[in-house]
Amino acid sequence: MEQFRSFDQLRTNELTVTRNGFFRPCFELTDGQFIYGNLSYANLWKTTMILESAQKKWIIKRKGILSRSLLVKDINEMQIGIVTPEILSRKVKLSMNDGFEAMYLNKKLFTRTFSLTSDQSGDILDIKTTLWGFKKPFTILVDLDKLNKIPNMPLLALLGVNLILIKQAQAAAAAGAGG
């Protein structure tokens, strides 16, 4: 974790996510000069994700084999939150044990922007999928005013990227099964 720069030292509101590797990709959250976080997979089947930043490390796992919910755990395997997709909706609810609640959603129907909003803080960040961006598939816009007010900002950004990757994998599997 010493290779990451602290998110408190972020001076720009635009970050990019770079992809490293093909079969077992690793995604880095960077501003072009420093790396602020990392998303990697713990196994080949991509059922366990590891999110790292300068301060903490989180583990994301499915709640069960057929469950759509994801558990957010700390490095000691203690559950600190849950991510639950709403049924018949494109919204995904994040509930943390410390009382923080937010919603990942696409604000418009045909958009490449995935936003994180909460009732307490308003818009927190936007994750935009780039067209034809294999090496740099995502751009993240962070509200710098909310950076110190909201804990675990690297978790929120990397978790949003993970949710987009899950949706892309599900869409690819559905297209392959129907074709």
mmCIF file with all atom_site columns, C-alpha atoms in Angstrom:
data_model
loop_
_atom_site.group_PDB
_atom_site.id
_atom_site.type_symbol
_atom_site.label_atom_id
_atom_site.label_alt_id
_atom_site.label_comp_id
_atom_site.label_asym_id
_atom_site.label_entity_id
_atom_site.label_seq_id
_atom_site.pdbx_PDB_ins_code
_atom_site.Cartn_x
_atom_site.Cartn_y
_atom_site.Cartn_z
_atom_site.occupancy
_atom_site.B_iso_or_equiv
_atom_site.pdbx_formal_charge
_atom_site.auth_seq_id
_atom_site.auth_comp_id
_atom_site.auth_asym_id
_atom_site.auth_atom_id
_atom_site.pdbx_PDB_model_num
ATOM 1   C CA . MET A 1 1   ? 0.000   0.000   0.000   1.00 0.00 ? 1   MET A CA 1
ATOM 2   C CA . GLU A 1 2   ? 3.040   2.245   0.177   1.00 0.00 ? 2   GLU A CA 1
ATOM 3   C CA . GLN A 1 3   ? 3.052   2.541   -3.616  1.00 0.00 ? 3   GLN A CA 1
ATOM 4   C CA . PHE A 1 4   ? -0.201  4.532   -3.476  1.00 0.00 ? 4   PHE A CA 1
ATOM 5   C CA . ARG A 1 5   ? -0.509  8.242   -2.847  1.00 0.00 ? 5   ARG A CA 1
ATOM 6   C CA . SER A 1 6   ? -2.993  9.353   -0.196  1.00 0.00 ? 6   SER A CA 1
ATOM 7   C CA . PHE A 1 7   ? -6.367  10.458  -1.560  1.00 0.00 ? 7   PHE A CA 1
ATOM 8   C CA . ASP A 1 8   ? -6.143  13.515  0.726   1.00 0.00 ? 8   ASP A CA 1
ATOM 9   C CA . GLN A 1 9   ? -3.359  14.846  -1.514  1.00 0.00 ? 9   GLN A CA 1
ATOM 10  C CA . LEU A 1 10  ? -5.538  14.783  -4.640  1.00 0.00 ? 10  LEU A CA 1
ATOM 11  C CA . ARG A 1 11  ? -5.343  18.150  -6.432  1.00 0.00 ? 11  ARG A CA 1
ATOM 12  C CA . THR A 1 12  ? -7.373  17.476  -9.563  1.00 0.00 ? 12  THR A CA 1
ATOM 13  C CA . ASN A 1 13  ? -10.997 16.492  -9.911  1.00 0.00 ? 13  ASN A CA 1
ATOM 14  C CA . GLU A 1 14  ? -10.429 14.208  -12.924 1.00 0.00 ? 14  GLU A CA 1
ATOM 15  C CA . LEU A 1 15  ? -8.900  10.770  -12.519 1.00 0.00 ? 15  LEU A CA 1
ATOM 16  C CA . THR A 1 16  ? -8.461  7.984   -15.045 1.00 0.00 ? 16  THR A CA 1
ATOM 17  C CA . VAL A 1 17  ? -8.553  4.253   -14.585 1.00 0.00 ? 17  VAL A CA 1
ATOM 18  C CA . THR A 1 18  ? -5.850  2.383   -16.475 1.00 0.00 ? 18  THR A CA 1
ATOM 19  C CA . ARG A 1 19  ? -6.049  -1.302  -17.286 1.00 0.00 ? 19  ARG A CA 1
ATOM 20  C CA . ASN A 1 20  ? -2.964  -3.486  -16.916 1.00 0.00 ? 20  ASN A CA 1
ATOM 21  C CA . GLY A 1 21  ? -3.009  -7.058  -18.169 1.00 0.00 ? 21  GLY A CA 1
ATOM 22  C CA . PHE A 1 22  ? -5.427  -8.993  -20.342 1.00 0.00 ? 22  PHE A CA 1
ATOM 23  C CA . PHE A 1 23  ? -6.434  -12.324 -18.771 1.00 0.00 ? 23  PHE A CA 1
ATOM 24  C CA . ARG A 1 24  ? -6.106  -11.175 -15.149 1.00 0.00 ? 24  ARG A CA 1
ATOM 25  C CA . PRO A 1 25  ? -6.479  -7.428  -15.450 1.00 0.00 ? 25  PRO A CA 1
ATOM 26  C CA . CYS A 1 26  ? -5.630  -4.971  -12.720 1.00 0.00 ? 26  CYS A CA 1
ATOM 27  C CA . PHE A 1 27  ? -7.124  -1.476  -12.766 1.00 0.00 ? 27  PHE A CA 1
ATOM 28  C CA . GLU A 1 28  ? -5.255  1.532   -11.338 1.00 0.00 ? 28  GLU A CA 1
ATOM 29  C CA . LEU A 1 29  ? -6.837  4.810   -10.260 1.00 0.00 ? 29  LEU A CA 1
ATOM 30  C CA . THR A 1 30  ? -4.455  7.570   -11.356 1.00 0.00 ? 30  THR A CA 1
ATOM 31  C CA . ASP A 1 31  ? -4.249  11.256  -12.153 1.00 0.00 ? 31  ASP A CA 1
ATOM 32  C CA . GLY A 1 32  ? -1.511  10.641  -14.730 1.00 0.00 ? 32  GLY A CA 1
ATOM 33  C CA . GLN A 1 33  ? 1.307   11.195  -12.276 1.00 0.00 ? 33  GLN A CA 1
ATOM 34  C CA . PHE A 1 34  ? 0.392   9.347   -9.062  1.00 0.00 ? 34  PHE A CA 1
ATOM 35  C CA . ILE A 1 35  ? -1.541  6.154   -8.364  1.00 0.00 ? 35  ILE A CA 1
ATOM 36  C CA . TYR A 1 36  ? -4.297  6.526   -5.757  1.00 0.00 ? 36  TYR A CA 1
ATOM 37  C CA . GLY A 1 37  ? -5.820  3.057   -5.762  1.00 0.00 ? 37  GLY A CA 1
ATOM 38  C CA . ASN A 1 38  ? -5.986  -0.360  -7.345  1.00 0.00 ? 38  ASN A CA 1
ATOM 39  C CA . LEU A 1 39  ? -8.686  -2.913  -8.242  1.00 0.00 ? 39  LEU A CA 1
ATOM 40  C CA . SER A 1 40  ? -7.590  -6.499  -8.761  1.00 0.00 ? 40  SER A CA 1
ATOM 41  C CA . TYR A 1 41  ? -9.111  -9.971  -8.644  1.00 0.00 ? 41  TYR A CA 1
ATOM 42  C CA . ALA A 1 42  ? -8.159  -12.536 -6.003  1.00 0.00 ? 42  ALA A CA 1
ATOM 43  C CA . ASN A 1 43  ? -8.981  -15.537 -8.196  1.00 0.00 ? 43  ASN A CA 1
ATOM 44  C CA . LEU A 1 44  ? -9.334  -16.485 -11.835 1.00 0.00 ? 44  LEU A CA 1
ATOM 45  C CA . TRP A 1 45  ? -13.156 -16.615 -11.747 1.00 0.00 ? 45  TRP A CA 1
ATOM 46  C CA . LYS A 1 46  ? -13.362 -12.975 -10.601 1.00 0.00 ? 46  LYS A CA 1
ATOM 47  C CA . THR A 1 47  ? -15.642 -13.754 -7.659  1.00 0.00 ? 47  THR A CA 1
ATOM 48  C CA . THR A 1 48  ? -13.487 -11.881 -5.136  1.00 0.00 ? 48  THR A CA 1
ATOM 49  C CA . MET A 1 49  ? -12.256 -8.354  -5.821  1.00 0.00 ? 49  MET A CA 1
ATOM 50  C CA . ILE A 1 50  ? -9.559  -6.541  -3.862  1.00 0.00 ? 50  ILE A CA 1
ATOM 51  C CA . LEU A 1 51  ? -9.631  -2.743  -3.684  1.00 0.00 ? 51  LEU A CA 1
ATOM 52  C CA . GLU A 1 52  ? -6.546  -1.001  -2.312  1.00 0.00 ? 52  GLU A CA 1
ATOM 53  C CA . SER A 1 53  ? -5.628  2.574   -1.450  1.00 0.00 ? 53  SER A CA 1
ATOM 54  C CA . ALA A 1 54  ? -2.909  4.246   0.610   1.00 0.00 ? 54  ALA A CA 1
ATOM 55  C CA . GLN A 1 55  ? -5.005  4.023   3.785   1.00 0.00 ? 55  GLN A CA 1
ATOM 56  C CA . LYS A 1 56  ? -6.974  0.784   3.517   1.00 0.00 ? 56  LYS A CA 1
ATOM 57  C CA . LYS A 1 57  ? -7.631  -2.452  1.702   1.00 0.00 ? 57  LYS A CA 1
ATOM 58  C CA . TRP A 1 58  ? -11.136 -3.818  1.038   1.00 0.00 ? 58  TRP A CA 1
ATOM 59  C CA . ILE A 1 59  ? -12.444 -7.176  -0.157  1.00 0.00 ? 59  ILE A CA 1
ATOM 60  C CA . ILE A 1 60  ? -15.627 -7.399  -2.246  1.00 0.00 ? 60  ILE A CA 1
ATOM 61  C CA . LYS A 1 61  ? -17.413 -10.768 -2.409  1.00 0.00 ? 61  LYS A CA 1
ATOM 62  C CA . ARG A 1 62  ? -20.818 -12.018 -3.491  1.00 0.00 ? 62  ARG A CA 1
ATOM 63  C CA . LYS A 1 63  ? -23.188 -12.663 -0.587  1.00 0.00 ? 63  LYS A CA 1
ATOM 64  C CA . GLY A 1 64  ? -24.015 -16.108 -1.965  1.00 0.00 ? 64  GLY A CA 1
ATOM 65  C CA . ILE A 1 65  ? -23.732 -18.117 -5.149  1.00 0.00 ? 65  ILE A CA 1
ATOM 66  C CA . LEU A 1 66  ? -27.082 -16.958 -6.540  1.00 0.00 ? 66  LEU A CA 1
ATOM 67  C CA . SER A 1 67  ? -27.183 -13.626 -4.727  1.00 0.00 ? 67  SER A CA 1
ATOM 68  C CA . ARG A 1 68  ? -26.950 -10.313 -6.557  1.00 0.00 ? 68  ARG A CA 1
ATOM 69  C CA . SER A 1 69  ? -25.713 -8.499  -3.448  1.00 0.00 ? 69  SER A CA 1
ATOM 70  C CA . LEU A 1 70  ? -22.041 -7.809  -2.806  1.00 0.00 ? 70  LEU A CA 1
ATOM 71  C CA . LEU A 1 71  ? -20.468 -7.676  0.635   1.00 0.00 ? 71  LEU A CA 1
ATOM 72  C CA . VAL A 1 72  ? -17.840 -5.032  1.399   1.00 0.00 ? 72  VAL A CA 1
ATOM 73  C CA . LYS A 1 73  ? -15.320 -6.343  3.918   1.00 0.00 ? 73  LYS A CA 1
ATOM 74  C CA . ASP A 1 74  ? -12.176 -4.978  5.484   1.00 0.00 ? 74  ASP A CA 1
ATOM 75  C CA . ILE A 1 75  ? -8.860  -6.828  5.471   1.00 0.00 ? 75  ILE A CA 1
ATOM 76  C CA . ASN A 1 76  ? -9.907  -8.789  8.598   1.00 0.00 ? 76  ASN A CA 1
ATOM 77  C CA . GLU A 1 77  ? -12.992 -10.172 6.762   1.00 0.00 ? 77  GLU A CA 1
ATOM 78  C CA . MET A 1 78  ? -15.338 -8.030  8.892   1.00 0.00 ? 78  MET A CA 1
ATOM 79  C CA . GLN A 1 79  ? -18.346 -6.825  6.907   1.00 0.00 ? 79  GLN A CA 1
ATOM 80  C CA . ILE A 1 80  ? -18.432 -3.026  6.695   1.00 0.00 ? 80  ILE A CA 1
ATOM 81  C CA . GLY A 1 81  ? -21.103 -2.598  4.030   1.00 0.00 ? 81  GLY A CA 1
ATOM 82  C CA . ILE A 1 82  ? -23.368 -4.138  1.426   1.00 0.00 ? 82  ILE A CA 1
ATOM 83  C CA . VAL A 1 83  ? -24.104 -3.318  -2.206  1.00 0.00 ? 83  VAL A CA 1
ATOM 84  C CA . THR A 1 84  ? -27.605 -4.251  -3.364  1.00 0.00 ? 84  THR A CA 1
ATOM 85  C CA . PRO A 1 85  ? -28.945 -3.821  -6.921  1.00 0.00 ? 85  PRO A CA 1
ATOM 86  C CA . GLU A 1 86  ? -32.604 -2.827  -6.975  1.00 0.00 ? 86  GLU A CA 1
ATOM 87  C CA . ILE A 1 87  ? -34.975 -5.197  -8.744  1.00 0.00 ? 87  ILE A CA 1
ATOM 88  C CA . LEU A 1 88  ? -36.264 -3.968  -12.129 1.00 0.00 ? 88  LEU A CA 1
ATOM 89  C CA . SER A 1 89  ? -34.120 -0.849  -11.867 1.00 0.00 ? 89  SER A CA 1
ATOM 90  C CA . ARG A 1 90  ? -30.656 0.264   -12.883 1.00 0.00 ? 90  ARG A CA 1
ATOM 91  C CA . LYS A 1 91  ? -29.974 1.658   -9.413  1.00 0.00 ? 91  LYS A CA 1
ATOM 92  C CA . VAL A 1 92  ? -27.500 0.052   -7.028  1.00 0.00 ? 92  VAL A CA 1
ATOM 93  C CA . LYS A 1 93  ? -27.709 0.910   -3.327  1.00 0.00 ? 93  LYS A CA 1
ATOM 94  C CA . LEU A 1 94  ? -24.624 1.119   -1.123  1.00 0.00 ? 94  LEU A CA 1
ATOM 95  C CA . SER A 1 95  ? -25.177 0.841   2.641   1.00 0.00 ? 95  SER A CA 1
ATOM 96  C CA . MET A 1 96  ? -22.179 1.122   4.934   1.00 0.00 ? 96  MET A CA 1
ATOM 97  C CA . ASN A 1 97  ? -22.176 0.106   8.615   1.00 0.00 ? 97  ASN A CA 1
ATOM 98  C CA . ASP A 1 98  ? -21.143 3.630   9.661   1.00 0.00 ? 98  ASP A CA 1
ATOM 99  C CA . GLY A 1 99  ? -24.497 4.989   8.411   1.00 0.00 ? 99  GLY A CA 1
ATOM 100 C CA . PHE A 1 100 ? -23.359 6.235   5.004   1.00 0.00 ? 100 PHE A CA 1
ATOM 101 C CA . GLU A 1 101 ? -25.854 5.422   2.249   1.00 0.00 ? 101 GLU A CA 1
ATOM 102 C CA . ALA A 1 102 ? -25.580 6.258   -1.421  1.00 0.00 ? 102 ALA A CA 1
ATOM 103 C CA . MET A 1 103 ? -26.935 5.193   -4.789  1.00 0.00 ? 103 MET A CA 1
ATOM 104 C CA . TYR A 1 104 ? -25.016 4.303   -7.968  1.00 0.00 ? 104 TYR A CA 1
ATOM 105 C CA . LEU A 1 105 ? -27.143 5.063   -11.020 1.00 0.00 ? 105 LEU A CA 1
ATOM 106 C CA . ASN A 1 106 ? -27.268 6.242   -14.616 1.00 0.00 ? 106 ASN A CA 1
ATOM 107 C CA . LYS A 1 107 ? -29.090 9.589   -14.490 1.00 0.00 ? 107 LYS A CA 1
ATOM 108 C CA . LYS A 1 108 ? -30.148 9.430   -18.139 1.00 0.00 ? 108 LYS A CA 1
ATOM 109 C CA . LEU A 1 109 ? -31.305 6.499   -20.230 1.00 0.00 ? 109 LEU A CA 1
ATOM 110 C CA . PHE A 1 110 ? -28.641 6.500   -22.951 1.00 0.00 ? 110 PHE A CA 1
ATOM 111 C CA . THR A 1 111 ? -25.534 7.702   -21.173 1.00 0.00 ? 111 THR A CA 1
ATOM 112 C CA . ARG A 1 112 ? -22.063 6.377   -20.508 1.00 0.00 ? 112 ARG A CA 1
ATOM 113 C CA . THR A 1 113 ? -21.887 8.131   -17.112 1.00 0.00 ? 113 THR A CA 1
ATOM 114 C CA . PHE A 1 114 ? -22.456 6.159   -13.902 1.00 0.00 ? 114 PHE A CA 1
ATOM 115 C CA . SER A 1 115 ? -23.009 8.498   -10.936 1.00 0.00 ? 115 SER A CA 1
ATOM 116 C CA . LEU A 1 116 ? -22.840 8.140   -7.166  1.00 0.00 ? 116 LEU A CA 1
ATOM 117 C CA . THR A 1 117 ? -25.316 10.292  -5.255  1.00 0.00 ? 117 THR A CA 1
ATOM 118 C CA . SER A 1 118 ? -26.546 10.411  -1.687  1.00 0.00 ? 118 SER A CA 1
ATOM 119 C CA . ASP A 1 119 ? -29.354 12.223  0.070   1.00 0.00 ? 119 ASP A CA 1
ATOM 120 C CA . GLN A 1 120 ? -26.939 13.808  2.564   1.00 0.00 ? 120 GLN A CA 1
ATOM 121 C CA . SER A 1 121 ? -24.163 14.883  0.148   1.00 0.00 ? 121 SER A CA 1
ATOM 122 C CA . GLY A 1 122 ? -25.759 15.158  -3.290  1.00 0.00 ? 122 GLY A CA 1
ATOM 123 C CA . ASP A 1 123 ? -23.609 14.193  -6.289  1.00 0.00 ? 123 ASP A CA 1
ATOM 124 C CA . ILE A 1 124 ? -20.324 12.670  -5.113  1.00 0.00 ? 124 ILE A CA 1
ATOM 125 C CA . LEU A 1 125 ? -18.621 11.337  -8.247  1.00 0.00 ? 125 LEU A CA 1
ATOM 126 C CA . ASP A 1 126 ? -19.230 10.441  -11.897 1.00 0.00 ? 126 ASP A CA 1
ATOM 127 C CA . ILE A 1 127 ? -17.638 7.513   -13.707 1.00 0.00 ? 127 ILE A CA 1
ATOM 128 C CA . LYS A 1 128 ? -17.617 7.868   -17.479 1.00 0.00 ? 128 LYS A CA 1
ATOM 129 C CA . THR A 1 129 ? -16.930 4.922   -19.762 1.00 0.00 ? 129 THR A CA 1
ATOM 130 C CA . THR A 1 130 ? -14.720 5.949   -22.673 1.00 0.00 ? 130 THR A CA 1
ATOM 131 C CA . LEU A 1 131 ? -15.416 4.703   -26.173 1.00 0.00 ? 131 LEU A CA 1
ATOM 132 C CA . TRP A 1 132 ? -12.740 2.389   -27.548 1.00 0.00 ? 132 TRP A CA 1
ATOM 133 C CA . GLY A 1 133 ? -10.700 2.858   -24.378 1.00 0.00 ? 133 GLY A CA 1
ATOM 134 C CA . PHE A 1 134 ? -9.067  -0.493  -23.751 1.00 0.00 ? 134 PHE A CA 1
ATOM 135 C CA . LYS A 1 135 ? -6.028  0.892   -21.912 1.00 0.00 ? 135 LYS A CA 1
ATOM 136 C CA . LYS A 1 136 ? -7.942  3.742   -20.195 1.00 0.00 ? 136 LYS A CA 1
ATOM 137 C CA . PRO A 1 137 ? -11.535 2.502   -20.012 1.00 0.00 ? 137 PRO A CA 1
ATOM 138 C CA . PHE A 1 138 ? -12.878 4.951   -17.387 1.00 0.00 ? 138 PHE A CA 1
ATOM 139 C CA . THR A 1 139 ? -12.654 8.603   -16.372 1.00 0.00 ? 139 THR A CA 1
ATOM 140 C CA . ILE A 1 140 ? -13.744 9.579   -12.870 1.00 0.00 ? 140 ILE A CA 1
ATOM 141 C CA . LEU A 1 141 ? -14.817 13.084  -11.887 1.00 0.00 ? 141 LEU A CA 1
ATOM 142 C CA . VAL A 1 142 ? -14.628 13.693  -8.120  1.00 0.00 ? 142 VAL A CA 1
ATOM 143 C CA . ASP A 1 143 ? -16.099 16.635  -6.223  1.00 0.00 ? 143 ASP A CA 1
ATOM 144 C CA . LEU A 1 144 ? -13.045 17.966  -4.345  1.00 0.00 ? 144 LEU A CA 1
ATOM 145 C CA . ASP A 1 145 ? -15.224 19.836  -1.813  1.00 0.00 ? 145 ASP A CA 1
ATOM 146 C CA . LYS A 1 146 ? -16.666 16.510  -0.618  1.00 0.00 ? 146 LYS A CA 1
ATOM 147 C CA . LEU A 1 147 ? -13.301 14.752  -0.529  1.00 0.00 ? 147 LEU A CA 1
ATOM 148 C CA . ASN A 1 148 ? -12.646 15.363  3.183   1.00 0.00 ? 148 ASN A CA 1
ATOM 149 C CA . LYS A 1 149 ? -16.300 15.104  4.226   1.00 0.00 ? 149 LYS A CA 1
ATOM 150 C CA . ILE A 1 150 ? -16.926 11.624  2.825   1.00 0.00 ? 150 ILE A CA 1
ATOM 151 C CA . PRO A 1 151 ? -14.784 8.772   4.155   1.00 0.00 ? 151 PRO A CA 1
ATOM 152 C CA . ASN A 1 152 ? -13.400 6.028   1.916   1.00 0.00 ? 152 ASN A CA 1
ATOM 153 C CA . MET A 1 153 ? -13.552 7.961   -1.359  1.00 0.00 ? 153 MET A CA 1
ATOM 154 C CA . PRO A 1 154 ? -11.150 5.509   -3.094  1.00 0.00 ? 154 PRO A CA 1
ATOM 155 C CA . LEU A 1 155 ? -13.515 2.677   -2.105  1.00 0.00 ? 155 LEU A CA 1
ATOM 156 C CA . LEU A 1 156 ? -16.483 4.529   -3.614  1.00 0.00 ? 156 LEU A CA 1
ATOM 157 C CA . ALA A 1 157 ? -14.662 5.234   -6.893  1.00 0.00 ? 157 ALA A CA 1
ATOM 158 C CA . LEU A 1 158 ? -13.209 1.744   -7.336  1.00 0.00 ? 158 LEU A CA 1
ATOM 159 C CA . LEU A 1 159 ? -16.467 0.087   -6.280  1.00 0.00 ? 159 LEU A CA 1
ATOM 160 C CA . GLY A 1 160 ? -18.262 2.037   -9.006  1.00 0.00 ? 160 GLY A CA 1
ATOM 161 C CA . VAL A 1 161 ? -15.712 0.840   -11.565 1.00 0.00 ? 161 VAL A CA 1
ATOM 162 C CA . ASN A 1 162 ? -16.228 -2.716  -10.311 1.00 0.00 ? 162 ASN A CA 1
ATOM 163 C CA . LEU A 1 163 ? -20.008 -2.412  -10.730 1.00 0.00 ? 163 LEU A CA 1
ATOM 164 C CA . ILE A 1 164 ? -19.559 -1.234  -14.329 1.00 0.00 ? 164 ILE A CA 1
ATOM 165 C CA . LEU A 1 165 ? -17.213 -4.164  -15.036 1.00 0.00 ? 165 LEU A CA 1
ATOM 166 C CA . ILE A 1 166 ? -19.789 -6.590  -13.619 1.00 0.00 ? 166 ILE A CA 1
ATOM 167 C CA . LYS A 1 167 ? -22.522 -5.077  -15.818 1.00 0.00 ? 167 LYS A CA 1
ATOM 168 C CA . GLN A 1 168 ? -20.267 -5.300  -18.889 1.00 0.00 ? 168 GLN A CA 1
ATOM 169 C CA . ALA A 1 169 ? -19.488 -8.969  -18.165 1.00 0.00 ? 169 ALA A CA 1
ATOM 170 C CA . GLN A 1 170 ? -23.186 -9.757  -17.717 1.00 0.00 ? 170 GLN A CA 1
ATOM 171 C CA . ALA A 1 171 ? -24.040 -7.998  -20.994 1.00 0.00 ? 171 ALA A CA 1
ATOM 172 C CA . ALA A 1 172 ? -21.287 -9.888  -22.825 1.00 0.00 ? 172 ALA A CA 1
ATOM 173 C CA . ALA A 1 173 ? -22.499 -13.211 -21.396 1.00 0.00 ? 173 ALA A CA 1
ATOM 174 C CA . ALA A 1 174 ? -26.092 -12.428 -22.383 1.00 0.00 ? 174 ALA A CA 1
ATOM 175 C CA . ALA A 1 175 ? -25.025 -11.459 -25.907 1.00 0.00 ? 175 ALA A CA 1
ATOM 176 C CA . GLY A 1 176 ? -22.975 -14.642 -26.233 1.00 0.00 ? 176 GLY A CA 1
ATOM 177 C CA . ALA A 1 177 ? -25.784 -16.855 -24.958 1.00 0.00 ? 177 ALA A CA 1
ATOM 178 C CA . GLY A 1 178 ? -28.387 -15.288 -27.216 1.00 0.00 ? 178 GLY A CA 1
ATOM 179 C CA . GLY A 1 179 ? -26.273 -15.200 -30.361 1.00 0.00 ? 179 GLY A CA 1
#
